[in-house]
């Protein structure tokens, strides 16, 4: 959002934390907020009624009169980079605003990726390479740290050797970790896990778990189908040759 705030100076970008002031400040520091307006909701009576959701499910877009243009844009975990392109197209179509420094031939590419695109891509690739070798930061809970390490190893193996067996093993580790993590959250009431709340960080986090597993199992199903087709083709070929 900070990149967007620099690209669209006539649009105001806000993050609204529904947890605590401390969490809001941590996010501002973590993501280097400068032009983004960072906010938090101090108590339940300030919660919006009727419209809204947590940001991992999409963005809320409001016009200059305070009227809602979009209750929930596309979610990144479901649509990937297209989710960001959708928001940019929405801004341009509804508000007639254009990002700064955008190439006229870059319509299909998210605007923030056009600013020093080649240099930025090289930088991100280098950071990803470094991140892959770095240990997962501790969360301060030994059981979670141990599970994160197991998940990291399983996912690293999958990246190194992408096959159905390694994908299945990675999913087993993720399922076990997600279930334990969600149980811990419920036990300690983290993210209003004991309340029926549309703005519950716990409920949103569980949805992210579900999306990740759904993507993994869909890919595993596709791999299994392809393997079965190859097996049938192999049998048919050997039958023909004999």
CSV table of C-alpha atoms in Angstrom, one decimal:
chain,number,residue,atom,x,y,z
A,1,UNK,CA,0.0,0.0,0.0
A,2,UNK,CA,2.9,2.3,0.6
A,3,UNK,CA,4.0,1.8,-3.0
A,4,UNK,CA,0.4,2.6,-4.1
A,5,UNK,CA,0.3,5.7,-1.9
A,6,UNK,CA,3.4,7.0,-3.7
A,7,UNK,CA,2.0,6.1,-7.2
A,8,UNK,CA,-1.5,7.6,-6.5
A,9,UNK,CA,-0.9,10.9,-4.7
A,10,UNK,CA,-4.5,11.9,-5.1
A,11,UNK,CA,-5.8,8.7,-3.4
A,12,UNK,CA,-5.7,8.2,0.4
A,13,UNK,CA,-4.7,4.7,1.5
A,14,UNK,CA,-5.6,3.7,5.1
A,15,UNK,CA,-4.8,0.6,7.1
A,16,UNK,CA,-7.2,0.1,10.1
A,17,UNK,CA,-6.0,-2.3,12.8
A,18,UNK,CA,-8.8,-4.1,14.6
A,19,UNK,CA,-6.5,-5.5,17.3
A,20,UNK,CA,-4.5,-3.0,19.3
A,21,UNK,CA,-2.5,0.2,19.1
A,22,UNK,CA,0.7,-1.8,19.6
A,23,UNK,CA,0.0,-4.1,16.7
A,24,UNK,CA,-0.8,-1.0,14.5
A,25,UNK,CA,2.5,0.5,15.4
A,26,UNK,CA,4.3,-2.7,14.7
A,27,UNK,CA,2.8,-3.0,11.3
A,28,UNK,CA,3.7,0.7,10.5
A,29,UNK,CA,7.3,0.0,11.5
A,30,UNK,CA,7.5,-3.4,9.7
A,31,UNK,CA,6.2,-2.1,6.4
A,32,UNK,CA,7.7,1.4,6.5
A,33,UNK,CA,4.5,3.4,6.4
A,34,UNK,CA,5.1,7.0,5.4
A,35,UNK,CA,2.3,8.2,3.1
A,36,UNK,CA,-0.2,5.4,4.2
A,37,UNK,CA,-2.5,6.6,7.0
A,38,UNK,CA,-2.2,4.1,9.8
A,39,UNK,CA,-5.2,3.7,12.1
A,40,UNK,CA,-6.6,1.4,14.8
A,41,UNK,CA,-10.0,0.8,16.3
A,42,UNK,CA,-9.8,1.3,20.1
A,43,UNK,CA,-13.0,-0.6,21.0
A,44,UNK,CA,-15.9,-2.6,19.6
A,45,UNK,CA,-18.2,0.4,19.5
A,46,UNK,CA,-16.1,2.0,16.8
A,47,UNK,CA,-16.4,-1.0,14.5
A,48,UNK,CA,-18.1,-0.2,11.2
A,49,UNK,CA,-21.6,-1.7,10.6
A,50,UNK,CA,-22.6,-3.3,7.3
A,51,UNK,CA,-19.5,-3.0,5.3
A,52,UNK,CA,-15.9,-4.2,5.7
A,53,UNK,CA,-13.6,-7.1,6.2
A,54,UNK,CA,-10.0,-7.8,7.1
A,55,UNK,CA,-7.5,-6.7,4.4
A,56,UNK,CA,-6.3,-10.2,3.6
A,57,UNK,CA,-9.7,-10.8,2.0
A,58,UNK,CA,-9.4,-7.7,-0.2
A,59,UNK,CA,-9.7,-4.0,0.1
A,60,UNK,CA,-12.6,-1.6,0.9
A,61,UNK,CA,-12.8,1.3,-1.6
A,62,UNK,CA,-14.7,4.5,-0.7
A,63,UNK,CA,-15.2,7.6,-2.8
A,64,UNK,CA,-14.7,11.2,-1.8
A,65,UNK,CA,-18.2,11.5,-0.5
A,66,UNK,CA,-17.8,8.5,1.8
A,67,UNK,CA,-19.9,6.2,-0.4
A,68,UNK,CA,-18.7,2.6,-0.8
A,69,UNK,CA,-17.4,1.7,-4.2
A,70,UNK,CA,-16.3,-1.8,-3.3
A,71,UNK,CA,-17.1,-3.8,-0.1
A,72,UNK,CA,-14.4,-6.3,-0.9
A,73,UNK,CA,-12.0,-6.5,-3.8
A,74,UNK,CA,-10.3,-9.6,-5.0
A,75,UNK,CA,-8.3,-11.6,-2.5
A,76,UNK,CA,-4.6,-12.1,-3.3
A,77,UNK,CA,-4.5,-15.7,-2.1
A,78,UNK,CA,-7.3,-16.5,-4.5
A,79,UNK,CA,-6.3,-14.4,-7.5
A,80,UNK,CA,-2.6,-13.6,-7.1
A,81,UNK,CA,-1.2,-10.5,-8.8
A,82,UNK,CA,-4.6,-10.0,-10.6
A,83,UNK,CA,-6.0,-8.9,-7.2
A,84,UNK,CA,-3.7,-5.8,-7.3
A,85,UNK,CA,-4.3,-5.1,-11.0
A,86,UNK,CA,-8.1,-5.2,-10.2
A,87,UNK,CA,-7.7,-2.5,-7.6
A,88,UNK,CA,-5.6,-0.3,-9.9
A,89,UNK,CA,-8.2,-0.7,-12.7
A,90,UNK,CA,-10.9,0.2,-10.3
A,91,UNK,CA,-9.2,3.4,-9.2
A,92,UNK,CA,-8.6,4.4,-12.8
A,93,UNK,CA,-12.1,3.5,-14.0
A,94,UNK,CA,-14.1,4.9,-11.1
A,95,UNK,CA,-12.0,7.9,-10.0
A,96,UNK,CA,-10.2,8.6,-13.3
A,97,UNK,CA,-6.8,8.7,-11.5
A,98,UNK,CA,-3.6,7.5,-13.1
A,99,UNK,CA,-0.5,6.4,-11.3
A,100,UNK,CA,2.7,8.4,-11.6
A,101,UNK,CA,5.6,7.1,-13.8
A,102,UNK,CA,3.5,4.5,-15.6
A,103,UNK,CA,4.4,3.3,-19.1
A,104,UNK,CA,1.6,3.6,-21.6
A,105,UNK,CA,2.4,0.0,-22.7
A,106,UNK,CA,2.1,-1.4,-19.2
A,107,UNK,CA,-1.7,-1.9,-19.0
A,108,UNK,CA,-1.5,-5.6,-18.1
A,109,UNK,CA,1.1,-5.1,-15.4
A,110,UNK,CA,0.4,-3.8,-11.9
A,111,UNK,CA,1.5,-0.2,-11.8
A,112,UNK,CA,3.8,-0.5,-8.8
A,113,UNK,CA,5.9,-3.0,-10.6
A,114,UNK,CA,6.6,-0.6,-13.4
A,115,UNK,CA,8.7,1.8,-11.2
A,116,UNK,CA,12.3,0.7,-11.8
A,117,UNK,CA,10.9,-2.7,-12.7
A,118,UNK,CA,14.0,-4.5,-13.8
A,119,UNK,CA,16.1,-3.2,-10.9
A,120,UNK,CA,13.2,-4.0,-8.5
A,121,UNK,CA,12.8,-7.6,-9.9
A,122,UNK,CA,16.6,-8.2,-9.5
A,123,UNK,CA,16.5,-6.9,-5.9
A,124,UNK,CA,13.4,-9.0,-5.0
A,125,UNK,CA,15.0,-12.1,-6.6
A,126,UNK,CA,18.2,-11.6,-4.5
A,127,UNK,CA,16.1,-11.1,-1.3
A,128,UNK,CA,14.1,-14.2,-2.0
A,129,UNK,CA,17.3,-16.2,-2.4
A,130,UNK,CA,18.6,-14.9,0.9
A,131,UNK,CA,15.3,-15.5,2.6
A,132,UNK,CA,15.2,-19.1,1.4
A,133,UNK,CA,18.4,-19.8,3.3
A,134,UNK,CA,17.5,-17.9,6.4
A,135,UNK,CA,15.8,-19.6,9.4
A,136,UNK,CA,12.2,-18.7,10.1
A,137,UNK,CA,12.1,-16.1,12.9
A,138,UNK,CA,11.1,-17.4,16.3
A,139,UNK,CA,7.6,-16.6,17.5
A,140,UNK,CA,8.6,-17.2,21.1
A,141,UNK,CA,6.7,-20.5,21.5
A,142,UNK,CA,9.0,-23.6,21.2
A,143,UNK,CA,6.3,-25.9,19.8
A,144,UNK,CA,5.4,-23.4,17.1
A,145,UNK,CA,9.1,-22.8,16.2
A,146,UNK,CA,9.6,-26.5,15.8
A,147,UNK,CA,6.6,-26.9,13.6
A,148,UNK,CA,7.7,-23.8,11.5
A,149,UNK,CA,11.0,-25.5,11.0
A,150,UNK,CA,9.4,-28.7,9.8
A,151,UNK,CA,7.1,-26.8,7.5
A,152,UNK,CA,10.1,-24.8,6.1
A,153,UNK,CA,12.1,-28.0,5.4
A,154,UNK,CA,9.1,-29.7,3.7
A,155,UNK,CA,8.4,-26.6,1.5
A,156,UNK,CA,12.1,-26.2,0.7
A,157,UNK,CA,12.3,-29.8,-0.5
A,158,UNK,CA,9.1,-29.2,-2.6
A,159,UNK,CA,10.7,-26.2,-4.2
A,160,UNK,CA,13.9,-28.2,-4.9
A,161,UNK,CA,12.1,-31.3,-6.2
A,162,UNK,CA,8.5,-30.4,-7.1
A,163,UNK,CA,6.6,-33.7,-7.3
A,164,UNK,CA,3.4,-35.1,-5.9
A,165,UNK,CA,5.1,-37.0,-3.0
A,166,UNK,CA,6.9,-33.9,-1.7
A,167,UNK,CA,3.7,-31.9,-2.1
A,168,UNK,CA,1.7,-34.4,-0.2
A,169,UNK,CA,4.4,-34.4,2.6
A,170,UNK,CA,4.3,-30.6,2.7
A,171,UNK,CA,0.5,-30.6,3.0
A,172,UNK,CA,0.7,-33.1,5.9
A,173,UNK,CA,3.1,-30.8,7.8
A,174,UNK,CA,1.0,-27.7,7.1
A,175,UNK,CA,-2.3,-29.4,8.2
A,176,UNK,CA,-0.7,-30.5,11.4
A,177,UNK,CA,0.7,-27.1,12.1
A,178,UNK,CA,-2.4,-25.2,11.2
A,179,UNK,CA,-4.6,-27.3,13.4
A,180,UNK,CA,-2.2,-26.9,16.4
A,181,UNK,CA,-1.9,-23.2,15.8
A,182,UNK,CA,-5.6,-22.7,15.6
A,183,UNK,CA,-6.1,-24.7,18.8
A,184,UNK,CA,-3.6,-22.6,20.6
A,185,UNK,CA,-5.3,-19.4,19.4
A,186,UNK,CA,-8.6,-20.7,20.7
A,187,UNK,CA,-7.2,-21.7,24.0
A,188,UNK,CA,-5.7,-18.3,24.7
A,189,UNK,CA,-8.5,-16.3,23.1
A,190,UNK,CA,-6.2,-14.8,20.5
A,191,UNK,CA,-7.8,-12.6,17.8
A,192,UNK,CA,-11.3,-12.8,19.4
A,193,UNK,CA,-11.3,-16.5,18.6
A,194,UNK,CA,-14.1,-17.1,21.1
A,195,UNK,CA,-16.4,-14.6,19.6
A,196,UNK,CA,-18.6,-14.7,16.5
A,197,UNK,CA,-17.1,-11.6,14.8
A,198,UNK,CA,-16.8,-10.7,11.1
A,199,UNK,CA,-13.7,-8.7,12.0
A,200,UNK,CA,-12.0,-11.5,14.0
A,201,UNK,CA,-8.3,-11.8,13.2
A,202,UNK,CA,-8.6,-15.4,14.1
A,203,UNK,CA,-11.4,-16.1,11.7
A,204,UNK,CA,-9.5,-14.3,8.9
A,205,UNK,CA,-6.3,-16.3,9.7
A,206,UNK,CA,-8.2,-19.6,9.6
A,207,UNK,CA,-9.6,-18.6,6.1
A,208,UNK,CA,-6.0,-18.0,5.0
A,209,UNK,CA,-5.1,-21.5,6.2
A,210,UNK,CA,-8.0,-22.9,4.3
A,211,UNK,CA,-7.1,-21.0,1.1
A,212,UNK,CA,-3.5,-22.3,1.3
A,213,UNK,CA,-4.5,-25.9,1.8
A,214,UNK,CA,-7.2,-25.6,-0.9
A,215,UNK,CA,-4.5,-24.5,-3.4
A,216,UNK,CA,-2.2,-27.3,-2.4
A,217,UNK,CA,-4.8,-30.1,-2.6
A,218,UNK,CA,-6.1,-28.8,-5.9
A,219,UNK,CA,-2.5,-29.0,-7.3
A,220,UNK,CA,-2.1,-32.4,-5.7
A,221,UNK,CA,-5.3,-33.6,-7.4
A,222,UNK,CA,-4.0,-32.2,-10.8
A,223,UNK,CA,-0.7,-34.0,-10.3
A,224,UNK,CA,-2.5,-37.3,-9.5
A,225,UNK,CA,-4.7,-37.0,-12.5
A,226,UNK,CA,-1.7,-36.4,-14.8
A,227,UNK,CA,0.1,-39.3,-13.3
A,228,UNK,CA,-2.9,-41.6,-13.9
A,229,UNK,CA,-3.2,-40.4,-17.5
A,230,UNK,CA,0.5,-41.0,-18.1
A,231,UNK,CA,0.1,-44.5,-16.7
A,232,UNK,CA,-2.8,-45.3,-19.0
A,233,UNK,CA,-0.9,-44.0,-22.0
A,234,UNK,CA,2.1,-46.1,-21.0
A,235,UNK,CA,0.0,-49.2,-20.7
A,236,UNK,CA,-1.7,-48.5,-24.1
A,237,UNK,CA,1.7,-48.0,-25.7
A,238,UNK,CA,3.1,-51.2,-24.4
A,239,UNK,CA,-0.1,-53.1,-25.4
A,240,UNK,CA,0.2,-51.7,-28.9
A,241,UNK,CA,3.9,-52.6,-29.2
A,242,UNK,CA,3.3,-56.2,-28.1
